[in-house]
PDB file of C-alpha atoms in Angstrom:
ATOM      1  CA  MET U   3     158.536 125.661 118.331  1.00  0.00           C
ATOM      2  CA  ASP U   4     157.436 122.614 120.332  1.00  0.00           C
ATOM      3  CA  ILE U   5     159.910 119.762 120.377  1.00  0.00           C
ATOM      4  CA  ASP U   6     158.348 116.362 121.053  1.00  0.00           C
ATOM      5  CA  SER U   7     159.780 112.895 121.518  1.00  0.00           C
ATOM      6  CA  THR U   8     159.721 112.187 117.767  1.00  0.00           C
ATOM      7  CA  SER U   9     162.361 114.814 116.976  1.00  0.00           C
ATOM      8  CA  SER U  10     166.064 113.960 116.844  1.00  0.00           C
ATOM      9  CA  LEU U  11     169.102 116.203 116.848  1.00  0.00           C
ATOM     10  CA  TYR U  12     172.614 115.216 115.780  1.00  0.00           C
ATOM     11  CA  PRO U  13     175.822 117.086 114.906  1.00  0.00           C
ATOM     12  CA  LEU U  14     175.953 117.755 111.171  1.00  0.00           C
ATOM     13  CA  HIS U  15     179.457 116.338 110.769  1.00  0.00           C
ATOM     14  CA  ARG U  16     178.215 112.994 112.106  1.00  0.00           C
ATOM     15  CA  SER U  17     175.874 112.524 109.167  1.00  0.00           C
ATOM     16  CA  LYS U  18     176.167 111.623 105.494  1.00  0.00           C
ATOM     17  CA  THR U  19     173.679 111.989 102.662  1.00  0.00           C
ATOM     18  CA  VAL U  20     173.232 108.806 100.656  1.00  0.00           C
ATOM     19  CA  HIS U  21     171.413 108.652  97.325  1.00  0.00           C
ATOM     20  CA  LEU U  22     170.196 105.072  96.923  1.00  0.00           C
ATOM     21  CA  VAL U  23     169.598 103.826  93.380  1.00  0.00           C
ATOM     22  CA  ARG U  24     168.305 100.472  92.201  1.00  0.00           C
ATOM     23  CA  HIS U  25     169.701  99.448  88.811  1.00  0.00           C
ATOM     24  CA  ALA U  26     167.580  99.959  85.697  1.00  0.00           C
ATOM     25  CA  GLN U  27     165.634  97.087  84.145  1.00  0.00           C
ATOM     26  CA  GLY U  28     167.806  94.064  83.407  1.00  0.00           C
ATOM     27  CA  VAL U  29     167.005  91.296  80.946  1.00  0.00           C
ATOM     28  CA  HIS U  30     166.372  88.961  83.901  1.00  0.00           C
ATOM     29  CA  ASN U  31     163.691  91.291  85.304  1.00  0.00           C
ATOM     30  CA  VAL U  32     161.490  91.029  82.216  1.00  0.00           C
ATOM     31  CA  ILE U  33     160.580  87.393  82.832  1.00  0.00           C
ATOM     32  CA  GLY U  34     161.708  87.083  86.448  1.00  0.00           C
ATOM     33  CA  ASP U  35     159.172  89.631  87.696  1.00  0.00           C
ATOM     34  CA  LYS U  36     156.454  87.344  86.316  1.00  0.00           C
ATOM     35  CA  ASP U  37     158.043  83.980  87.069  1.00  0.00           C
ATOM     36  CA  TYR U  38     160.532  83.931  89.961  1.00  0.00           C
ATOM     37  CA  LYS U  39     161.932  80.574  88.807  1.00  0.00           C
ATOM     38  CA  ALA U  40     163.304  82.305  85.705  1.00  0.00           C
ATOM     39  CA  TYR U  41     166.039  83.797  87.877  1.00  0.00           C
ATOM     40  CA  MET U  42     167.510  80.285  88.015  1.00  0.00           C
ATOM     41  CA  SER U  43     168.237  80.297  84.284  1.00  0.00           C
ATOM     42  CA  PRO U  44     171.954  80.280  83.309  1.00  0.00           C
ATOM     43  CA  GLU U  45     171.143  82.500  80.315  1.00  0.00           C
ATOM     44  CA  TYR U  46     170.742  85.431  82.706  1.00  0.00           C
ATOM     45  CA  PHE U  47     174.280  85.149  84.087  1.00  0.00           C
ATOM     46  CA  ASP U  48     175.365  88.672  85.136  1.00  0.00           C
ATOM     47  CA  ALA U  49     172.350  90.135  83.351  1.00  0.00           C
ATOM     48  CA  GLU U  50     172.756  93.318  81.302  1.00  0.00           C
ATOM     49  CA  LEU U  51     170.282  96.192  80.915  1.00  0.00           C
ATOM     50  CA  THR U  52     167.439  96.027  78.421  1.00  0.00           C
ATOM     51  CA  ARG U  53     166.716  98.757  75.882  1.00  0.00           C
ATOM     52  CA  LEU U  54     163.992 100.001  78.229  1.00  0.00           C
ATOM     53  CA  GLY U  55     166.540  99.918  81.057  1.00  0.00           C
ATOM     54  CA  TRP U  56     168.803 102.290  79.141  1.00  0.00           C
ATOM     55  CA  GLN U  57     165.834 104.634  78.615  1.00  0.00           C
ATOM     56  CA  GLN U  58     165.311 104.566  82.387  1.00  0.00           C
ATOM     57  CA  VAL U  59     168.989 105.429  82.831  1.00  0.00           C
ATOM     58  CA  GLU U  60     168.671 108.402  80.471  1.00  0.00           C
ATOM     59  CA  ASN U  61     165.647 109.728  82.359  1.00  0.00           C
ATOM     60  CA  LEU U  62     167.347 109.414  85.746  1.00  0.00           C
ATOM     61  CA  ARG U  63     170.442 111.092  84.314  1.00  0.00           C
ATOM     62  CA  LYS U  64     168.335 114.052  83.192  1.00  0.00           C
ATOM     63  CA  HIS U  65     166.808 114.246  86.665  1.00  0.00           C
ATOM     64  CA  VAL U  66     170.097 114.241  88.616  1.00  0.00           C
ATOM     65  CA  HIS U  67     171.443 116.983  86.379  1.00  0.00           C
ATOM     66  CA  ALA U  68     168.250 119.061  86.505  1.00  0.00           C
ATOM     67  CA  CYS U  69     168.072 118.967  90.320  1.00  0.00           C
ATOM     68  CA  GLY U  70     171.800 119.644  90.751  1.00  0.00           C
ATOM     69  CA  LEU U  71     172.549 116.272  92.355  1.00  0.00           C
ATOM     70  CA  ALA U  72     175.107 115.333  89.704  1.00  0.00           C
ATOM     71  CA  LYS U  73     177.370 118.167  90.867  1.00  0.00           C
ATOM     72  CA  ARG U  74     176.925 117.456  94.588  1.00  0.00           C
ATOM     73  CA  VAL U  75     177.807 113.766  94.664  1.00  0.00           C
ATOM     74  CA  ASP U  76     181.377 113.190  95.892  1.00  0.00           C
ATOM     75  CA  VAL U  77     181.630 109.515  94.920  1.00  0.00           C
ATOM     76  CA  VAL U  78     179.492 106.792  93.370  1.00  0.00           C
ATOM     77  CA  ILE U  79     179.648 103.336  94.969  1.00  0.00           C
ATOM     78  CA  THR U  80     178.369 100.538  92.744  1.00  0.00           C
ATOM     79  CA  SER U  81     177.799  96.831  93.054  1.00  0.00           C
ATOM     80  CA  PRO U  82     180.263  95.086  90.696  1.00  0.00           C
ATOM     81  CA  LEU U  83     177.678  93.502  88.421  1.00  0.00           C
ATOM     82  CA  LEU U  84     177.088  94.430  84.806  1.00  0.00           C
ATOM     83  CA  ARG U  85     173.612  95.954  85.271  1.00  0.00           C
ATOM     84  CA  THR U  86     174.586  98.097  88.246  1.00  0.00           C
ATOM     85  CA  MET U  87     177.784  99.386  86.647  1.00  0.00           C
ATOM     86  CA  GLN U  88     175.937 100.178  83.413  1.00  0.00           C
ATOM     87  CA  THR U  89     173.407 102.129  85.483  1.00  0.00           C
ATOM     88  CA  ALA U  90     176.085 103.906  87.530  1.00  0.00           C
ATOM     89  CA  VAL U  91     178.155 105.108  84.583  1.00  0.00           C
ATOM     90  CA  GLY U  92     175.059 105.929  82.524  1.00  0.00           C
ATOM     91  CA  VAL U  93     173.509 108.093  85.237  1.00  0.00           C
ATOM     92  CA  PHE U  94     176.571 109.701  86.836  1.00  0.00           C
ATOM     93  CA  GLY U  95     179.256 109.434  84.116  1.00  0.00           C
ATOM     94  CA  GLY U  96     180.548 112.185  81.853  1.00  0.00           C
ATOM     95  CA  GLU U  97     179.238 113.261  78.486  1.00  0.00           C
ATOM     96  CA  GLY U  98     180.211 111.800  75.097  1.00  0.00           C
ATOM     97  CA  TYR U  99     183.636 110.186  75.090  1.00  0.00           C
ATOM     98  CA  THR U 100     186.451 111.486  72.888  1.00  0.00           C
ATOM     99  CA  ASP U 101     189.437 109.136  72.902  1.00  0.00           C
ATOM    100  CA  THR U 102     191.939 111.833  71.943  1.00  0.00           C
ATOM    101  CA  VAL U 103     191.011 114.041  74.915  1.00  0.00           C
ATOM    102  CA  ASP U 104     189.307 112.144  77.720  1.00  0.00           C
ATOM    103  CA  GLY U 105     191.779 109.442  78.717  1.00  0.00           C
ATOM    104  CA  LEU U 106     190.197 106.173  79.821  1.00  0.00           C
ATOM    105  CA  PRO U 107     186.416 105.868  79.404  1.00  0.00           C
ATOM    106  CA  LEU U 108     184.138 104.705  82.202  1.00  0.00           C
ATOM    107  CA  MET U 109     182.556 102.225  79.794  1.00  0.00           C
ATOM    108  CA  LEU U 110     183.530 101.035  76.330  1.00  0.00           C
ATOM    109  CA  ALA U 111     181.061 101.197  73.473  1.00  0.00           C
ATOM    110  CA  ASN U 112     178.434  98.451  73.184  1.00  0.00           C
ATOM    111  CA  VAL U 113     179.127  96.821  76.561  1.00  0.00           C
ATOM    112  CA  GLY U 114     176.489  94.181  77.241  1.00  0.00           C
ATOM    113  CA  LYS U 115     175.189  94.473  73.656  1.00  0.00           C
ATOM    114  CA  SER U 116     173.880  97.884  74.653  1.00  0.00           C
ATOM    115  CA  GLY U 117     174.500  99.669  71.378  1.00  0.00           C
ATOM    116  CA  ARG U 118     175.651 102.606  73.491  1.00  0.00           C
ATOM    117  CA  SER U 119     178.608 104.842  72.778  1.00  0.00           C
ATOM    118  CA  ALA U 120     181.559 104.909  75.156  1.00  0.00           C
ATOM    119  CA  ILE U 121     181.015 106.978  78.318  1.00  0.00           C
ATOM    120  CA  SER U 122     183.550 109.601  79.435  1.00  0.00           C
ATOM    121  CA  SER U 123     185.160 109.766  82.883  1.00  0.00           C
ATOM    122  CA  VAL U 124     185.625 113.544  82.644  1.00  0.00           C
ATOM    123  CA  ASN U 125     183.639 116.006  84.802  1.00  0.00           C
ATOM    124  CA  CYS U 126     181.960 113.358  86.920  1.00  0.00           C
ATOM    125  CA  PRO U 127     182.498 111.813  90.373  1.00  0.00           C
ATOM    126  CA  PRO U 128     184.738 108.762  90.771  1.00  0.00           C
ATOM    127  CA  ILE U 129     182.921 105.426  90.520  1.00  0.00           C
ATOM    128  CA  VAL U 130     184.075 102.669  92.865  1.00  0.00           C
ATOM    129  CA  ALA U 131     182.980  99.002  92.746  1.00  0.00           C
ATOM    130  CA  VAL U 132     182.337  97.398  96.150  1.00  0.00           C
ATOM    131  CA  GLU U 133     181.354  93.779  96.871  1.00  0.00           C
ATOM    132  CA  LEU U 134     179.450  94.560 100.086  1.00  0.00           C
ATOM    133  CA  CYS U 135     176.488  96.091  98.221  1.00  0.00           C
ATOM    134  CA  ARG U 136     175.924  93.141  95.871  1.00  0.00           C
ATOM    135  CA  GLU U 137     172.568  91.418  95.480  1.00  0.00           C
ATOM    136  CA  HIS U 138     171.557  88.256  97.349  1.00  0.00           C
ATOM    137  CA  LEU U 139     174.523  85.902  96.949  1.00  0.00           C
ATOM    138  CA  GLY U 140     174.266  82.401  95.522  1.00  0.00           C
ATOM    139  CA  VAL U 141     172.080  80.121  93.364  1.00  0.00           C
ATOM    140  CA  HIS U 142     170.738  82.755  90.917  1.00  0.00           C
ATOM    141  CA  PRO U 143     173.130  83.071  87.934  1.00  0.00           C
ATOM    142  CA  CYS U 144     172.010  86.675  87.343  1.00  0.00           C
ATOM    143  CA  ASP U 145     173.658  87.595  90.664  1.00  0.00           C
ATOM    144  CA  ARG U 146     177.011  86.027  89.830  1.00  0.00           C
ATOM    145  CA  ARG U 147     179.699  88.412  88.633  1.00  0.00           C
ATOM    146  CA  ARG U 148     182.375  88.077  85.985  1.00  0.00           C
ATOM    147  CA  SER U 149     186.061  88.311  86.806  1.00  0.00           C
ATOM    148  CA  VAL U 150     187.456  91.693  87.726  1.00  0.00           C
ATOM    149  CA  SER U 151     189.930  91.322  84.851  1.00  0.00           C
ATOM    150  CA  GLU U 152     187.058  91.148  82.376  1.00  0.00           C
ATOM    151  CA  TYR U 153     185.244  94.072  83.974  1.00  0.00           C
ATOM    152  CA  GLN U 154     188.382  96.215  83.881  1.00  0.00           C
ATOM    153  CA  CYS U 155     188.446  95.826  80.117  1.00  0.00           C
ATOM    154  CA  LEU U 156     184.778  96.840  79.813  1.00  0.00           C
ATOM    155  CA  PHE U 157     184.833  99.642  82.419  1.00  0.00           C
ATOM    156  CA  PRO U 158     188.428 100.970  82.281  1.00  0.00           C
ATOM    157  CA  ALA U 159     187.955 104.043  84.524  1.00  0.00           C
ATOM    158  CA  VAL U 160     185.866 102.332  87.219  1.00  0.00           C
ATOM    159  CA  ASP U 161     187.893 101.717  90.382  1.00  0.00           C
ATOM    160  CA  PHE U 162     188.003  97.973  91.234  1.00  0.00           C
ATOM    161  CA  SER U 163     190.853  98.240  93.748  1.00  0.00           C
ATOM    162  CA  LEU U 164     188.644  97.382  96.739  1.00  0.00           C
ATOM    163  CA  ILE U 165     187.708  93.958  95.337  1.00  0.00           C
ATOM    164  CA  GLU U 166     190.095  91.357  96.717  1.00  0.00           C
ATOM    165  CA  SER U 167     189.486  88.396  94.395  1.00  0.00           C
ATOM    166  CA  ASP U 168     189.576  88.434  90.619  1.00  0.00           C
ATOM    167  CA  GLU U 169     187.066  85.566  90.417  1.00  0.00           C
ATOM    168  CA  ASP U 170     183.713  85.555  92.166  1.00  0.00           C
ATOM    169  CA  VAL U 171     184.403  83.542  95.325  1.00  0.00           C
ATOM    170  CA  LEU U 172     181.299  84.842  97.154  1.00  0.00           C
ATOM    171  CA  TRP U 173     178.645  83.310  94.870  1.00  0.00           C
ATOM    172  CA  LYS U 174     177.845  79.637  95.520  1.00  0.00           C
ATOM    173  CA  ALA U 175     175.817  77.535  93.079  1.00  0.00           C
ATOM    174  CA  ASN U 176     173.958  75.603  95.790  1.00  0.00           C
ATOM    175  CA  VAL U 177     173.884  78.006  98.739  1.00  0.00           C
ATOM    176  CA  ARG U 178     171.670  81.071  98.846  1.00  0.00           C
ATOM    177  CA  GLU U 179     172.490  83.834 101.305  1.00  0.00           C
ATOM    178  CA  THR U 180     169.726  84.144 103.916  1.00  0.00           C
ATOM    179  CA  LYS U 181     167.700  87.331 104.339  1.00  0.00           C
ATOM    180  CA  GLU U 182     169.281  87.788 107.764  1.00  0.00           C
ATOM    181  CA  GLU U 183     172.786  87.431 106.336  1.00  0.00           C
ATOM    182  CA  LEU U 184     171.974  89.910 103.591  1.00  0.00           C
ATOM    183  CA  ALA U 185     170.595  92.445 106.094  1.00  0.00           C
ATOM    184  CA  SER U 186     173.713  92.024 108.245  1.00  0.00           C
ATOM    185  CA  ARG U 187     175.933  92.607 105.206  1.00  0.00           C
ATOM    186  CA  GLY U 188     173.896  95.709 104.385  1.00  0.00           C
ATOM    187  CA  LYS U 189     174.488  97.155 107.847  1.00  0.00           C
ATOM    188  CA  GLN U 190     178.177  96.299 107.515  1.00  0.00           C
ATOM    189  CA  PHE U 191     178.187  98.236 104.251  1.00  0.00           C
ATOM    190  CA  LEU U 192     176.576 101.293 105.857  1.00  0.00           C
ATOM    191  CA  ASN U 193     179.135 101.154 108.671  1.00  0.00           C
ATOM    192  CA  TRP U 194     181.894 100.931 106.058  1.00  0.00           C
ATOM    193  CA  LEU U 195     180.683 104.197 104.560  1.00  0.00           C
ATOM    194  CA  TRP U 196     181.902 105.933 107.726  1.00  0.00           C
ATOM    195  CA  THR U 197     185.459 105.020 106.757  1.00  0.00           C
ATOM    196  CA  ARG U 198     185.013 107.216 103.667  1.00  0.00           C
ATOM    197  CA  GLU U 199     185.689 110.937 103.816  1.00  0.00           C
ATOM    198  CA  GLU U 200     182.968 111.799 101.286  1.00  0.00           C
ATOM    199  CA  LYS U 201     179.816 113.403 102.709  1.00  0.00           C
ATOM    200  CA  GLU U 202     177.416 112.923  99.790  1.00  0.00           C
ATOM    201  CA  ILE U 203     177.453 109.444  98.269  1.00  0.00           C
ATOM    202  CA  ALA U 204     175.448 107.796  95.495  1.00  0.00           C
ATOM    203  CA  ILE U 205     175.003 104.030  95.814  1.00  0.00           C
ATOM    204  CA  VAL U 206     173.886 101.934  92.834  1.00  0.00           C
ATOM    205  CA  THR U 207     172.743  98.510  93.965  1.00  0.00           C
ATOM    206  CA  HIS U 208     169.894  95.975  93.898  1.00  0.00           C
ATOM    207  CA  SER U 209     166.289  95.507  94.993  1.00  0.00           C
ATOM    208  CA  GLY U 210     166.912  92.682  97.473  1.00  0.00           C
ATOM    209  CA  PHE U 211     169.937  94.376  99.019  1.00  0.00           C
ATOM    210  CA  LEU U 212     168.034  97.630  99.501  1.00  0.00           C
ATOM    211  CA  PHE U 213     164.846  96.036 100.808  1.00  0.00           C
ATOM    212  CA  HIS U 214     166.433  93.751 103.395  1.00  0.00           C
ATOM    213  CA  THR U 215     168.954  96.362 104.532  1.00  0.00           C
ATOM    214  CA  LEU U 216     166.404  99.156 104.923  1.00  0.00           C
ATOM    215  CA  ALA U 217     163.915  96.806 106.632  1.00  0.00           C
ATOM    216  CA  THR U 218     166.176  96.932 109.699  1.00  0.00           C
ATOM    217  CA  PHE U 219     165.520 100.663 110.055  1.00  0.00           C
ATOM    218  CA  GLY U 220     162.515 102.791 110.901  1.00  0.00           C
ATOM    219  CA  SER U 221     161.098 101.007 113.953  1.00  0.00           C
ATOM    220  CA  ASP U 222     161.386 104.258 115.922  1.00  0.00           C
ATOM    221  CA  CYS U 223     159.588 106.301 113.242  1.00  0.00           C
ATOM    222  CA  HIS U 224     155.978 107.112 112.421  1.00  0.00           C
ATOM    223  CA  PRO U 225     154.469 104.204 110.425  1.00  0.00           C
ATOM    224  CA  LEU U 226     154.247 106.331 107.274  1.00  0.00           C
ATOM    225  CA  VAL U 227     157.912 107.308 107.584  1.00  0.00           C
ATOM    226  CA  ARG U 228     158.879 103.686 108.134  1.00  0.00           C
ATOM    227  CA  LYS U 229     156.873 102.704 105.050  1.00  0.00           C
ATOM    228  CA  GLU U 230     158.722 105.367 103.067  1.00  0.00           C
ATOM    229  CA  ILE U 231     162.044 103.861 104.167  1.00  0.00           C
ATOM    230  CA  ASN U 232     161.118 100.192 103.768  1.00  0.00           C
ATOM    231  CA  LYS U 233     159.121  99.986 100.539  1.00  0.00           C
ATOM    232  CA  HIS U 234     160.544  98.143  97.521  1.00  0.00           C
ATOM    233  CA  PHE U 235     162.516 100.115  94.930  1.00  0.00           C
ATOM    234  CA  ALA U 236     161.360 100.253  91.314  1.00  0.00           C
ATOM    235  CA  ASN U 237     163.964  99.858  88.559  1.00  0.00           C
ATOM    236  CA  CYS U 238     166.122 102.989  88.372  1.00  0.00           C
ATOM    237  CA  GLU U 239     164.390 104.576  91.359  1.00  0.00           C
ATOM    238  CA  LEU U 240     166.418 107.009  93.453  1.00  0.00           C
ATOM    239  CA  ARG U 241     165.772 107.903  97.089  1.00  0.00           C
ATOM    240  CA  SER U 242     167.898 110.311  99.113  1.00  0.00           C
ATOM    241  CA  MET U 243     168.380 109.611 102.809  1.00  0.00           C
ATOM    242  CA  VAL U 244     170.597 110.695 105.701  1.00  0.00           C
ATOM    243  CA  ILE U 245     172.579 108.269 107.821  1.00  0.00           C
ATOM    244  CA  VAL U 246     173.759 109.308 111.271  1.00  0.00           C
ATOM    245  CA  ASP U 247     176.863 108.172 113.147  1.00  0.00           C
ATOM    246  CA  LYS U 248     175.605 107.506 116.684  1.00  0.00           C
ATOM    247  CA  SER U 249     178.546 105.315 117.712  1.00  0.00           C
ATOM    248  CA  MET U 250     181.590 107.397 116.761  1.00  0.00           C
ATOM    249  CA  LEU U 251     182.370 105.092 113.808  1.00  0.00           C
ATOM    250  CA  GLY U 252     183.568 108.042 111.727  1.00  0.00           C
ATOM    251  CA  SER U 253     186.353 110.492 112.486  1.00  0.00           C
ATOM    252  CA  ASP U 254     185.247 113.515 110.469  1.00  0.00           C
ATOM    253  CA  SER U 255     185.458 116.880 112.199  1.00  0.00           C
ATOM    254  CA  SER U 256     183.024 119.691 111.528  1.00  0.00           C
ATOM    255  CA  THR U 257     183.829 122.144 108.751  1.00  0.00           C
ATOM    256  CA  THR U 258     181.297 124.723 109.992  1.00  0.00           C
ATOM    257  CA  ASP U 259     181.409 124.623 113.826  1.00  0.00           C
ATOM    258  CA  TYR U 260     183.242 127.562 115.430  1.00  0.00           C
ATOM    259  CA  PRO U 261     184.665 127.337 118.985  1.00  0.00           C
ATOM    260  CA  GLY U 262     184.091 130.977 119.988  1.00  0.00           C
ATOM    261  CA  LYS U 263     186.093 133.106 122.436  1.00  0.00           C
ATOM    262  CA  ILE U 264     188.651 134.035 119.798  1.00  0.00           C
ATOM    263  CA  PRO U 265     190.581 135.926 121.033  1.00  0.00           C
ATOM    264  CA  PRO U 266     190.082 134.603 124.585  1.00  0.00           C
ATOM    265  CA  GLY U 267     189.775 136.876 127.594  1.00  0.00           C
ATOM    266  CA  PRO U 268     188.194 137.122 131.039  1.00  0.00           C
ATOM    267  CA  ASP U 269     184.500 137.818 131.362  1.00  0.00           C
ATOM    268  CA  ILE U 270     183.681 141.358 132.428  1.00  0.00           C
ATOM    269  CA  PRO U 271     180.980 141.910 135.088  1.00  0.00           C
ATOM    270  CA  SER U 272     177.898 143.560 133.630  1.00  0.00           C
ATOM    271  CA  ALA U 273     178.216 146.573 135.933  1.00  0.00           C
ATOM    272  CA  ALA U 274     181.702 147.269 134.617  1.00  0.00           C
ATOM    273  CA  ILE U 275     180.442 146.946 131.029  1.00  0.00           C
ATOM    274  CA  ASP U 276     177.660 149.448 131.701  1.00  0.00           C
ATOM    275  CA  GLU U 277     180.227 151.894 133.059  1.00  0.00           C
ATOM    276  CA  LYS U 278     182.498 151.474 130.049  1.00  0.00           C
ATOM    277  CA  ILE U 279     179.586 152.012 127.683  1.00  0.00           C
ATOM    278  CA  ALA U 280     178.534 155.120 129.567  1.00  0.00           C
ATOM    279  CA  ASN U 281     182.070 156.478 129.268  1.00  0.00           C
ATOM    280  CA  ASP U 282     182.394 155.502 125.571  1.00  0.00           C
ATOM    281  CA  GLU U 283     185.214 153.114 126.416  1.00  0.00           C
ATOM    282  CA  PRO U 284     185.952 149.969 124.331  1.00  0.00           C
ATOM    283  CA  VAL U 285     184.399 146.771 125.704  1.00  0.00           C
ATOM    284  CA  SER U 286     186.027 143.310 125.392  1.00  0.00           C
ATOM    285  CA  GLY U 287     185.143 139.920 126.806  1.00  0.00           C
ATOM    286  CA  SER U 288     181.655 138.374 126.885  1.00  0.00           C
ATOM    287  CA  THR U 289     178.297 139.105 128.416  1.00  0.00           C
TER     288      THR U 289
END
């Protein structure tokens, strides 16, 4: 096989598989996709999923179970906004919740006027809320989160321990995060993933976060590959990618590499090996 300059080779243990998911349709998307100024409306504060959005969640859930992804994911990282957490628990959460058996649910019934039943935390990966993968910060009320205390009541089995402030101190009413700042935060988030031991990670986040983060990648790829990386995500779209640790950010050791020479011993000259074989004598060492 010919190896050209477009091929890359990295140790397996210095890579992670990430399954990137944009949240399903939110109520703000319905009008905002037609009129961008609608995102300024206070009525879309921490927007919830629409009925169509929940149908999108159900279809993605069927897909991740049919392709086996649901069983491979070690952890789900979600932006701590209502629409992303609804998507995360709806796609990757357990089956129907039974309060006498399942312990705490991932989501209570009818969160965000969804009309949905409670979602179980049994037989599913842990779901962890992380601020770094939030949408563009500031100005747009739909991108402002509620307090962690309120979310903990709505999503009892979601892990909020990595969020430092109960109130949303990152969102500013009159200051919008720049595209460059958002892209920098996205790269910081990807670097943070190397502090995690999990190898296969689902990330439920937002269109702007994904677009501006991924736009910093792919310059060394074929234009069609770069386009595949950089294009906008549709609501509830999932793309699986591999990230590679080129800078020794992670500390994971390989689970499949084998050092060889076990047991160790001196090499035997080939002439001596030939003689042993001819005399039906046992041969040790290496050739």
